[in-house]
XYZ file of C-alpha atoms in Angstrom:
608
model
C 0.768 219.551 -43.411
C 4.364 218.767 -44.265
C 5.136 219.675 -47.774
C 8.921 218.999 -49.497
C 8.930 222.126 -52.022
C 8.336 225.859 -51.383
C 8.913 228.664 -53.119
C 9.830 231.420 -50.519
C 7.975 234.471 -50.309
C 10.855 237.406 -51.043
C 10.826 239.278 -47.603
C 10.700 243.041 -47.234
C 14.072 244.644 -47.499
C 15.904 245.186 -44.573
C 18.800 247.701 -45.722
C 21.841 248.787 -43.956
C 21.853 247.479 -39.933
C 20.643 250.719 -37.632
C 19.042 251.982 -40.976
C 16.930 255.231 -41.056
C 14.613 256.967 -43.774
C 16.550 259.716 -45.918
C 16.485 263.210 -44.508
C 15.645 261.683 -41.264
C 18.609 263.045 -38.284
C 20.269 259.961 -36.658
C 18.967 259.209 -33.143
C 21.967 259.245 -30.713
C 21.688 257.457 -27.169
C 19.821 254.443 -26.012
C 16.113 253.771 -26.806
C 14.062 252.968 -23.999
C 11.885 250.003 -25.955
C 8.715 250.308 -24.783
C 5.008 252.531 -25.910
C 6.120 254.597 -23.340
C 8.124 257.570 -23.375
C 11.727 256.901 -22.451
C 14.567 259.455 -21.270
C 18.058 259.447 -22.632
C 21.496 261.418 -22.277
C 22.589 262.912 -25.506
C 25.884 263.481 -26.146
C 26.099 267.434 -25.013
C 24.595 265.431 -21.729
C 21.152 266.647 -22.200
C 18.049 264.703 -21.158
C 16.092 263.798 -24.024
C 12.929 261.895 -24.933
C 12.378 259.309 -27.472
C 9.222 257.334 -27.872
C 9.132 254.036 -29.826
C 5.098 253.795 -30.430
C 3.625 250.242 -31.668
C 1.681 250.621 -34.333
C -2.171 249.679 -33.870
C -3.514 246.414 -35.423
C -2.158 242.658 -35.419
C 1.419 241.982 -34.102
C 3.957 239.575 -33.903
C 4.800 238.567 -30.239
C 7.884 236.712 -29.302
C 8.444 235.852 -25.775
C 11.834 233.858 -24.558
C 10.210 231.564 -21.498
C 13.370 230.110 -20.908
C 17.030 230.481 -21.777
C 17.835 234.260 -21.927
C 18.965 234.152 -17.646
C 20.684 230.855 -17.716
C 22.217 227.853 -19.786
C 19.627 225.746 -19.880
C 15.762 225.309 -20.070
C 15.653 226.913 -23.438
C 12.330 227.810 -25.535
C 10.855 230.506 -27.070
C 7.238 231.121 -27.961
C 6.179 233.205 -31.063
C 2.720 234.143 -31.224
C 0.565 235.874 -34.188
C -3.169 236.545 -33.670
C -4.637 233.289 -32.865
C -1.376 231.267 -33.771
C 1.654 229.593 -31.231
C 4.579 227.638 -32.061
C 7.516 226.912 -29.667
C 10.832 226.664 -30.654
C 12.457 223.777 -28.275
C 11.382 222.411 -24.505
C 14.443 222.253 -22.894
C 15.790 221.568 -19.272
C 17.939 223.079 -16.707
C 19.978 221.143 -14.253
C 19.696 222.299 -10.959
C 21.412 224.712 -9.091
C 23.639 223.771 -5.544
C 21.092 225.328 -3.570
C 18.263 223.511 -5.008
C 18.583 220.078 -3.142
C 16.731 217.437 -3.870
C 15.653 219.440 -7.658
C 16.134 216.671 -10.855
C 15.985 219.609 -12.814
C 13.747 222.718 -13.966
C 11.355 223.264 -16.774
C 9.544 226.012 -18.624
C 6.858 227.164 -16.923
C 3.953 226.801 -19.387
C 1.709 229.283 -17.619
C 0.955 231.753 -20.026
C -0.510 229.133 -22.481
C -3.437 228.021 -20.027
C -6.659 228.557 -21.818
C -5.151 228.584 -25.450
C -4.041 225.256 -25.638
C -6.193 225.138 -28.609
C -4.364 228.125 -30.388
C -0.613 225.670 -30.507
C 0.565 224.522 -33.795
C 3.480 222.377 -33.119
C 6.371 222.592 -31.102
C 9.809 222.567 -33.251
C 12.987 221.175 -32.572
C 16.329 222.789 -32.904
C 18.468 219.297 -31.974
C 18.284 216.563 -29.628
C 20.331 217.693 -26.326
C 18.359 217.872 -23.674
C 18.766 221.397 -22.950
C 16.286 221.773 -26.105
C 14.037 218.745 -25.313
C 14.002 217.483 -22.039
C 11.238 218.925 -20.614
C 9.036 217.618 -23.035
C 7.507 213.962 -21.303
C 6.226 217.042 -18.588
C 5.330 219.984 -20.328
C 3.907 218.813 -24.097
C 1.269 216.397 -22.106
C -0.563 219.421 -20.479
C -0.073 221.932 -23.319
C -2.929 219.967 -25.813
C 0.080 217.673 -26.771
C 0.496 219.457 -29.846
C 2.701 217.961 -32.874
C 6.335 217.739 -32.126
C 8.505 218.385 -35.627
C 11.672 217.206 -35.321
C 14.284 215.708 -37.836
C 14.936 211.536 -37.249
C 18.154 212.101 -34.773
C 16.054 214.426 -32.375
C 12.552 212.504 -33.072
C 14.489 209.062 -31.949
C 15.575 210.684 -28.817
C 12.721 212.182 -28.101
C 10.752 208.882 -28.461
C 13.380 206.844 -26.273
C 13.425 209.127 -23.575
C 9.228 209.247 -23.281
C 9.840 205.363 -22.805
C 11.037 206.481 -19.175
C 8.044 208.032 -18.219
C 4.681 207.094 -18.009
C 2.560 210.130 -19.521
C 0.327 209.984 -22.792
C 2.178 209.042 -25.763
C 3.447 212.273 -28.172
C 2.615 212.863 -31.818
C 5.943 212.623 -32.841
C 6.111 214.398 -36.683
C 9.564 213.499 -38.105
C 10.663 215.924 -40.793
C 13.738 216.854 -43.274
C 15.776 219.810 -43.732
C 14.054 220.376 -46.909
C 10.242 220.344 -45.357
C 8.003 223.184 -45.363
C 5.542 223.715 -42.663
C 2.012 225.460 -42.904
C 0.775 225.987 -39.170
C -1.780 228.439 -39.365
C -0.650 231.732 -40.303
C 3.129 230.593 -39.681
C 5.283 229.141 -42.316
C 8.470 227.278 -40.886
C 10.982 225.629 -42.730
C 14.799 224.829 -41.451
C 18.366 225.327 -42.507
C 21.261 222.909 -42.006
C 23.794 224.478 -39.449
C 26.682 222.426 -37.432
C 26.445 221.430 -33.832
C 28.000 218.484 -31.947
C 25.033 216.452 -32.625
C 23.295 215.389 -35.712
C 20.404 216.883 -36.932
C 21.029 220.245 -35.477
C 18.665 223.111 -37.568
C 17.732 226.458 -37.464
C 14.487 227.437 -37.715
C 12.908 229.757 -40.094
C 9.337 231.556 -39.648
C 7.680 233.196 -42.338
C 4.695 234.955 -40.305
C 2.335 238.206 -41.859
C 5.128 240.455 -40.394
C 8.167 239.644 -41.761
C 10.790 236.474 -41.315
C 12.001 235.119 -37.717
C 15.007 232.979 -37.746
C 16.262 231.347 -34.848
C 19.691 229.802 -35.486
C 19.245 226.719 -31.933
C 22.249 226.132 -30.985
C 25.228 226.350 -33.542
C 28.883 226.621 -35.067
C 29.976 226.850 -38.158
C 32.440 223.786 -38.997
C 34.087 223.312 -42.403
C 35.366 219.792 -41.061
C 32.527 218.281 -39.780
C 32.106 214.959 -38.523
C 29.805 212.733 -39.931
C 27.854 215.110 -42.225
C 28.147 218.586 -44.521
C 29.295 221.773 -42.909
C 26.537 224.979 -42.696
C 24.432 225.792 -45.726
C 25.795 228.997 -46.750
C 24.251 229.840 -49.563
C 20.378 229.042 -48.054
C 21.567 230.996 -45.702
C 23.094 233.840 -47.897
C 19.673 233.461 -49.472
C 17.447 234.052 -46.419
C 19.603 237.398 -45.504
C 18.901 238.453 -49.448
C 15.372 237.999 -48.976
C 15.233 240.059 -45.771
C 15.073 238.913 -42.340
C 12.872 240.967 -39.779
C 14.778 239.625 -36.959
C 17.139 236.706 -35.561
C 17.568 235.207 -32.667
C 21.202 234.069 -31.826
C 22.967 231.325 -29.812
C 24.971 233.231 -27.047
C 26.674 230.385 -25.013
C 30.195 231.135 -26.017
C 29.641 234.691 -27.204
C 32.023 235.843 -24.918
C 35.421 234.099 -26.962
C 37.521 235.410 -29.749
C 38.246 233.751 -32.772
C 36.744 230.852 -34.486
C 35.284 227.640 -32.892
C 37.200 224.478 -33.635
C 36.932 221.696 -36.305
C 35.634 218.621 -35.506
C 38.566 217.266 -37.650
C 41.234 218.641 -35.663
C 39.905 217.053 -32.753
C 39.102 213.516 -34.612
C 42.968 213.758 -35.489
C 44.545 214.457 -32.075
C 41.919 211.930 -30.193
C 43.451 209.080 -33.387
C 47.484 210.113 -32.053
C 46.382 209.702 -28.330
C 44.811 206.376 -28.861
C 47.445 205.134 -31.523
C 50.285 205.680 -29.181
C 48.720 205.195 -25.769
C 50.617 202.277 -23.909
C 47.459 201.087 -22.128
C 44.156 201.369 -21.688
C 42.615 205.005 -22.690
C 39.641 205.754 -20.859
C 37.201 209.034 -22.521
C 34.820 211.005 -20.610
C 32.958 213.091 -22.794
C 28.776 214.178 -22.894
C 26.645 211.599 -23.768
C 24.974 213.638 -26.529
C 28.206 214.371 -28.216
C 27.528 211.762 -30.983
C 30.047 213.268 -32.956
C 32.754 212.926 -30.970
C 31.940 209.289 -29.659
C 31.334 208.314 -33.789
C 35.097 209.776 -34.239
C 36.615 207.401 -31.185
C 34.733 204.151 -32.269
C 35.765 204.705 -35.813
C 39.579 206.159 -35.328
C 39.974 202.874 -32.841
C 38.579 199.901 -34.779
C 40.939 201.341 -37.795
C 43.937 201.036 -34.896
C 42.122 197.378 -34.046
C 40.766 198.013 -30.567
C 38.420 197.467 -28.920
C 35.578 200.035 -27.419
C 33.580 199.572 -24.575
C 31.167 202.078 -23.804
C 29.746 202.791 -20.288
C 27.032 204.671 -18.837
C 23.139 204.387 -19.369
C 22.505 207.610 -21.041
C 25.753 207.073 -23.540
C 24.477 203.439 -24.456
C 21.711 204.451 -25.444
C 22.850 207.317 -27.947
C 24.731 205.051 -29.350
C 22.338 202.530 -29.944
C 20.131 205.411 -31.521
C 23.102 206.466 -33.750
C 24.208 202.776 -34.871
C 20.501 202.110 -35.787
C 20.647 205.278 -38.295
C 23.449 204.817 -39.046
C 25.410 207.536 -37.885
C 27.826 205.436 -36.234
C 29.216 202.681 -38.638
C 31.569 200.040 -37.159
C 31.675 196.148 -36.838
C 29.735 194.376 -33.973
C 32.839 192.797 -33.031
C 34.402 196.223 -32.090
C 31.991 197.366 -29.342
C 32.434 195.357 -26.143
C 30.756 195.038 -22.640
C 33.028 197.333 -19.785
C 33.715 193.480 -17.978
C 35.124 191.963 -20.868
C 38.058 194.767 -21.140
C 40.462 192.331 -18.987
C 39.631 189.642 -21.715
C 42.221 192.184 -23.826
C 45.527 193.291 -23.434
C 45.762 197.104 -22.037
C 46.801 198.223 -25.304
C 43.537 197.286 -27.387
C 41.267 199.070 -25.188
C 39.631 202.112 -25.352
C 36.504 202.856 -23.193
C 33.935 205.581 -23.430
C 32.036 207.222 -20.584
C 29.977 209.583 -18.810
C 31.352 211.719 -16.155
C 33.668 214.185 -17.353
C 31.957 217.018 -15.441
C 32.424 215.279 -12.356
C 28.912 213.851 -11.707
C 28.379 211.689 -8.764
C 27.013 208.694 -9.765
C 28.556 208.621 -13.616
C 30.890 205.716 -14.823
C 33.848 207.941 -14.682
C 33.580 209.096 -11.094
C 32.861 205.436 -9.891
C 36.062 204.322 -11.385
C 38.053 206.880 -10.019
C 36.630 205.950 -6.962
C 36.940 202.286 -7.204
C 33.102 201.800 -7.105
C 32.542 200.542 -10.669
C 31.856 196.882 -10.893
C 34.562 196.136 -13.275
C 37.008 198.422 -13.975
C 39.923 200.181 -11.790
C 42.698 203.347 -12.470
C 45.883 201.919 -13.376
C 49.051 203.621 -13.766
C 49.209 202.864 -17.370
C 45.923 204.236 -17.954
C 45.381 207.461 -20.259
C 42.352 209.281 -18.904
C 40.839 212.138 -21.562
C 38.671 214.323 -20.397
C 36.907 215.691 -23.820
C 34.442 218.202 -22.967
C 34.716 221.204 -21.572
C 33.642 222.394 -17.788
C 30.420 223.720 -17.446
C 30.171 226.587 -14.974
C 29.483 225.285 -11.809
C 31.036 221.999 -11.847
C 34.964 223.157 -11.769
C 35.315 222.173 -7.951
C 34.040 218.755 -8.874
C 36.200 218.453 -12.128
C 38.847 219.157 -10.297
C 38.191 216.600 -7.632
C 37.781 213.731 -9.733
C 41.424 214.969 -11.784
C 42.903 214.650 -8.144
C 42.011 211.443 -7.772
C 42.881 210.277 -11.159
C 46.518 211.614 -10.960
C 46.466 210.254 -7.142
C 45.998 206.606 -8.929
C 49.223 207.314 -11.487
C 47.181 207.731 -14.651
C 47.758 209.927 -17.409
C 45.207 212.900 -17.064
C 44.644 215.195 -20.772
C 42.098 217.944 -20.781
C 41.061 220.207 -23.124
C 42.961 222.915 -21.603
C 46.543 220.715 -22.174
C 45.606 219.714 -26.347
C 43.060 220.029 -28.403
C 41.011 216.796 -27.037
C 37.277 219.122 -26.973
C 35.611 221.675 -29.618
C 32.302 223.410 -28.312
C 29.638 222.938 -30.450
C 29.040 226.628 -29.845
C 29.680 229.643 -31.964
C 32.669 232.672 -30.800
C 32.776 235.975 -32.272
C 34.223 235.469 -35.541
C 31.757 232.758 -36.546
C 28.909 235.409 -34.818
C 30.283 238.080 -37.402
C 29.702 235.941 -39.853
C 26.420 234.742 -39.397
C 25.157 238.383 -38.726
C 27.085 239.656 -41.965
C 24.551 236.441 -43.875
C 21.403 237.036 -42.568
C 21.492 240.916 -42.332
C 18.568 240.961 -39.889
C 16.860 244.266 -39.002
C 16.442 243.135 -35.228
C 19.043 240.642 -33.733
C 18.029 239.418 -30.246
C 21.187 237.207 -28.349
C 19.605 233.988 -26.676
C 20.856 231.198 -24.973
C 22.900 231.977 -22.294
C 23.457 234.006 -18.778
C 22.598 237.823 -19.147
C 26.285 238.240 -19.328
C 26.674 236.219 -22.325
C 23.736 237.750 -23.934
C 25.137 241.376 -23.791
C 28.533 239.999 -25.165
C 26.783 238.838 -27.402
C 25.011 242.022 -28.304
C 28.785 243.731 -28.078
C 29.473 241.431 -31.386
C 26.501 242.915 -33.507
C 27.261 246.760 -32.339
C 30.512 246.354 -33.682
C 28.948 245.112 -36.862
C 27.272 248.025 -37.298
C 23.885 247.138 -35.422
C 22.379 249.859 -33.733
C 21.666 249.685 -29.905
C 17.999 250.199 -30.600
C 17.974 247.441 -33.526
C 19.185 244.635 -30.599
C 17.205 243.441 -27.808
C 18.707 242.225 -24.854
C 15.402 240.440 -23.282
C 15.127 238.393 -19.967
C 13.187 235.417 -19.713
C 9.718 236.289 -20.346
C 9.758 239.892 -21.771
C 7.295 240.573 -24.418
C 8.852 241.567 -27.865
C 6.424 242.776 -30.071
C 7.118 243.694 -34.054
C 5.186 244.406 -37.202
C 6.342 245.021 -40.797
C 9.832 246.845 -40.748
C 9.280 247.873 -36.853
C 9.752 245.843 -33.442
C 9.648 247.311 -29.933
C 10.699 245.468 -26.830
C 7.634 245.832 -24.177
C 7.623 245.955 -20.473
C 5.355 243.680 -20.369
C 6.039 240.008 -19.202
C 4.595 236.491 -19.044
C 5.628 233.773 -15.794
C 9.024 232.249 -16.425
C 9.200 231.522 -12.358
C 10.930 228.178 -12.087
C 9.431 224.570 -12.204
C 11.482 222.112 -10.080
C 10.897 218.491 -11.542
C 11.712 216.623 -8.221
C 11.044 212.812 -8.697
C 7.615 212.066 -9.986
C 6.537 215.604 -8.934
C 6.367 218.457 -11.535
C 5.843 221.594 -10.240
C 4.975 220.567 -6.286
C 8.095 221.931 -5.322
C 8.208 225.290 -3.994
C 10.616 228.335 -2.812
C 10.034 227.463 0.512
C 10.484 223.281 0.211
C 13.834 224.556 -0.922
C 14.804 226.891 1.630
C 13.400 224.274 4.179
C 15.523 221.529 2.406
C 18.736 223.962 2.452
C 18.102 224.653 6.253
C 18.380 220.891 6.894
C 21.030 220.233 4.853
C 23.061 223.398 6.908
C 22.283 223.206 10.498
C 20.259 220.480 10.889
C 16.517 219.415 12.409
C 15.595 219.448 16.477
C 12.404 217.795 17.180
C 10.547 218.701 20.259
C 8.357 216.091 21.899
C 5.987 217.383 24.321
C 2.541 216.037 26.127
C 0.297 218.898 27.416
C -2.876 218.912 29.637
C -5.543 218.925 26.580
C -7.671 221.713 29.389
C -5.027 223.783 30.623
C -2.430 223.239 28.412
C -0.191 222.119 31.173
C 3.386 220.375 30.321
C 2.989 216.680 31.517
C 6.044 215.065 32.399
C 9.639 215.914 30.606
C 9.976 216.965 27.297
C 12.194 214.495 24.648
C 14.740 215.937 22.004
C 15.627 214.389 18.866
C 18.369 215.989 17.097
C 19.193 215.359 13.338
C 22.104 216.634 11.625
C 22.682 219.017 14.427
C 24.693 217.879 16.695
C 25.553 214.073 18.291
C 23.693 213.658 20.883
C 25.744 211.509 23.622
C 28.586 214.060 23.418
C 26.001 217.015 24.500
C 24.262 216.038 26.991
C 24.215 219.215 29.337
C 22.630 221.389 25.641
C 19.932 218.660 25.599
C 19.236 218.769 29.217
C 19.281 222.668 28.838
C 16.892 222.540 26.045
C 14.347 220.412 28.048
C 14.225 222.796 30.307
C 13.623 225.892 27.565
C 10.798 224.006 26.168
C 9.054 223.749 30.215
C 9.847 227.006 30.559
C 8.253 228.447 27.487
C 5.138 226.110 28.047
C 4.590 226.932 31.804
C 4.726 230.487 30.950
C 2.402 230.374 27.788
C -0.312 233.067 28.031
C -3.007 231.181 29.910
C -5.816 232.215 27.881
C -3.959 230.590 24.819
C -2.238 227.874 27.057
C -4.908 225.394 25.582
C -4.369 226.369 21.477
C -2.216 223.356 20.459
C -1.002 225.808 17.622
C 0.289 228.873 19.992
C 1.995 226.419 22.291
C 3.678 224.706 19.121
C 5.107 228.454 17.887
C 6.303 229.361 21.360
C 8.411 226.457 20.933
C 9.822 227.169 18.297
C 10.421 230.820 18.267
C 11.492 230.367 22.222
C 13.942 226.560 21.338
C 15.369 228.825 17.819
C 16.648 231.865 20.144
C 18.386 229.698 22.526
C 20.297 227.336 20.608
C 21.509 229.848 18.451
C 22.503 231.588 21.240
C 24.159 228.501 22.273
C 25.834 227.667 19.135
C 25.696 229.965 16.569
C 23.542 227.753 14.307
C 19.764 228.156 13.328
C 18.436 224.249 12.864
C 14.797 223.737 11.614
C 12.989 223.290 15.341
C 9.531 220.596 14.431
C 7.286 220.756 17.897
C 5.570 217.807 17.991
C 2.442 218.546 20.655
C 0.743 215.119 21.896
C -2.556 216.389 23.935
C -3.727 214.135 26.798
């Protein structure tokens, strides 16, 4: 039930940060959270023992199942007798050694058997960090409601159109909606991001207020709509908030996060005075930044072509909501740019973090249909590096300046903002809310205890934040919270094609074997009685070495595999299996002692 009014139920009060009962010594030293004693050095260096005890009775439990050990995959569960929500479904893209991996999902394992117990799943925003793994996961969960406000809900809906699983109940709410689910109240708060639509979430539960701020800055510029509600805000903290959960991704930066506006105004004097064509890379889900390029250019009276599937279609979705406002006339196709002169051109794209196959890499690499680097060409590069991708940044910049253009980053003006949150906006938010528990989210453990840094120096208590990894049970009841040892699956699930979850550990390691040192194959015919080599064995090498320029090795290596048949155990001389392991264990030893390399060896036994 979606209703547009609520009073709020006034909170309890959560006092001072780290506050403790009059007459009551401070605790010095680090809490071991758990119902377990812990042990502790107090400042004379003494051990000591402090026990946290959870009350008996009905609890809240919050769980992080992904998001608190990477960037990436985010969503947290909150749980309260026999009621679930999740807060976001989000991917992670994969890793270098993952090979073959589209990307990695939640693992959903803990909610198998109380499917029936979900109440909706809630969305933050629409990048799809927060709801990409939703055509996989939301399907085999009960496909509960998905409540999301129109930006997010239209993405979400155009991006099940790519896959072919049951169609989602798709609930598309307003900042001002309330939301009964059970015993769980949730209603949202306005907060900036660098996409529209971007919320935090706030759940009213028996024990006391959750808020969990999705990902966030605080922008008094912003582009395209109002800057951070600070009074609800304000409001909630007044109330009394028994814990928040906080955006961590760029915890780890001083100062203040960027304005939109500053960037809108810099992008406007690059384009103005440009004497060619400039040519954008920036994230496809930055809709604020693309609305800002099409608008600052059609007032200069260019032209904008946009390229790449992902950003074509954001843009559609904006224009149809009107997000995005321009003339028809102003957006053209990428292969009617030479229809202009140089000068009236501006182009949009995908590929600023160096991906393979995105519009920007194919033009640098003069594999794009239509358009080529030319030495009058301003190339931007408006988003910063994710970690990971700064060797292939940095190719694709080398081959841009190798073609004459004019390369800007982020690094040379002030061409990107993050749509993330640094300290000083952190303080902030912390100083608003005035939670009792803070718990840093969204981001690498690293990130998470800078994070945590930001609210001890507020004042926060170590024992009043919880620095959780991916699955670790947090458990709290009215005024109290304790983080458990216990913890729920969180192991990874590679998405792999039209596979979910098939791929394993070891399809991995087998994958990064290959990709290293190769494949031999080992064709052999034995007697199907004795177990007798018949004839000469044949060797097919793959990606291990060439095979004309080593003849003698593969000649040698025929002769390992007789050997090790003819002198197979005769009483197992006959198992197909045992001959096929002698192979390889026997083939493994002596090519690496050969060549220093350890390629997959396949036996392939034909019995005659």
């Amino acid at each position: 039930m979606v209703q547009q009014q609520s009073p709020r139920k006034p909170g309890h009060q959560p006092g001072k940060p780290g506050h403790r009962p009059p007459g009551k010594p401070k605790f010095k030293g680090r809490v071991f959270r758990s119902n377990r004693p812990g042990q502790y050095q107090d400042p004379q260096g003494q051990t000591q023992t402090k026990v946290i005890r959870s009350p008996a009775g009905d609890k809240l439990r919050i769980m992080v199942l992904g998001g608190c050990e990477e960037v990436g995959r985010n969503c947290t569960l909150i749980e309260y007798k026999n009621d679930i929500i999740l807060v976001d479904m989000g991917l992670q893209f994969p890793e270098e050694d993952m090979p073959g991996v589209d990307y990695i999902i939640p693992n959903m394992s803990y909610l198998k058997g109380k499917e029936k117990n979900i109440r909706g799943v809630i969305i933050t925003h629409g990048h799809y960090d927060h709801i990409g793994a939703i055509p996989h996961t939301v399907p085999n969960i009960g496909n509960p409601p998905i409540y999301a406000l129109p930006m997010s809900a239209a993405i979400i809906k155009r991006r099940q159109e790519d896959f072919h699983t049951r169609q989602l109940n798709v609930k598309i709410t307003k900042v001002s909606d309330v939301l009964r689910l059970g015993n769980l109240t949730v209603s949202f708060f306005h907060i900036n991001h660098s996409i529209p639509d971007a919320v935090g979430i706030v759940i009213d539960t028996p024990m006391g207020r959750v808020c969990h701020t999705g990902d966030w800055k605080f922008d008094f510029h912003p582009e395209g709509t109002e800057h951070a509600d600070f009074q609800q805000i304000a409001a909630l903290g007044k109330e009394g908030v028994l814990c928040l959960m906080g955006d961590s991704t760029n915890a780890n930066h001083e100062g203040h996060q960027i304005s939109e506006k500053v960037i809108g105004e810099e992008l406007t004097t690059i384009i103005e005075k440009a004497p060619g064509r400039v040519i954008i890379g920036t994230f496809a889900s930055l809709l604020a930044r693309v609305k800002q390029i099409i608008e600052a250019s059609e007032k200069l009276g260019k032209k904008v072509a946009i390229d790449g599937y992902s950003m074509k279609t954001n843009v559609e979705i904006a224009k149809t909501m009107g997000f995005i406002k321009c003339n028809q006339s102003t957006l053209i196709k990428p292969e009617q740019m030479d229809g202009y002169p140089d000068e009236k051109i501006v182009l949009i794209c995908t590929g600023a973090q160096g991906e393979k196959n995105a519009a920007l890499n194919r033009i640098a690499n003069n594999e794009h249909r239509n358009v080529r680097v030319r030495e009058t060409d301003t190339v931007i590069f408006s988003s910063s590096v994710i970690p990971g991708n700064e060797g292939s940044v940095q190719r694709l910049m080398d081959t841009l300046y190798r073609k004459g253009a004019n390369v800007i980053n982020y690094k040379m003006m002030d061409v990107h903002a993050g749509g993330h949150a640094k300290k000083e906006d952190i303080k902030l938010m912390l100083a608003l809310f005035k939670p009792k528990y803070y718990v840093p989210i969204e981001g690498n453990h690293f990130l998470l205890r800078e994070n945590a840094k930001v609210a001890y120096s507020m004042g926060w208590a170590k024992e009043n934040v919880f620095i959780v990894d991916n699955g670790q049970v947090m458990e709290f009841w009215k005024d109290g919270g304790v983080l458990t040892n216990e913890k729920v699956p969180t192991d990874y699930v590679f998405v792999d094609g039209l596979g979910v979850g098939d791929v394993s550990q070891v399809v991995l390691r087998d994958r990064q074997v290959l990709a290293e040192d190769g494949m031999v194959i080992v064709i052999a015919q034995i007697e199907k009685k004795t177990g007798k080599i018949v004839g000469y064995p044949d060797i097919i090498s793959r990606g291990f070495i060439f095979m004309k320029e080593h003849q003698e090795l593969i000649k040698q290596t025929r002769d390992q595999v007789k050997k090790a048949i003819d002198d197979n155990d005769p009483k197992s001389a006959a198992d197909p299996k045992y001959t096929r392991d002698r192979i390889r264990d026997e083939i493994g030893k002596f090519l690496f002692q050969k060549t220093e390399r350890r390629p997959m060896i396949l036996p392939v036994i034909i019995e005659v």
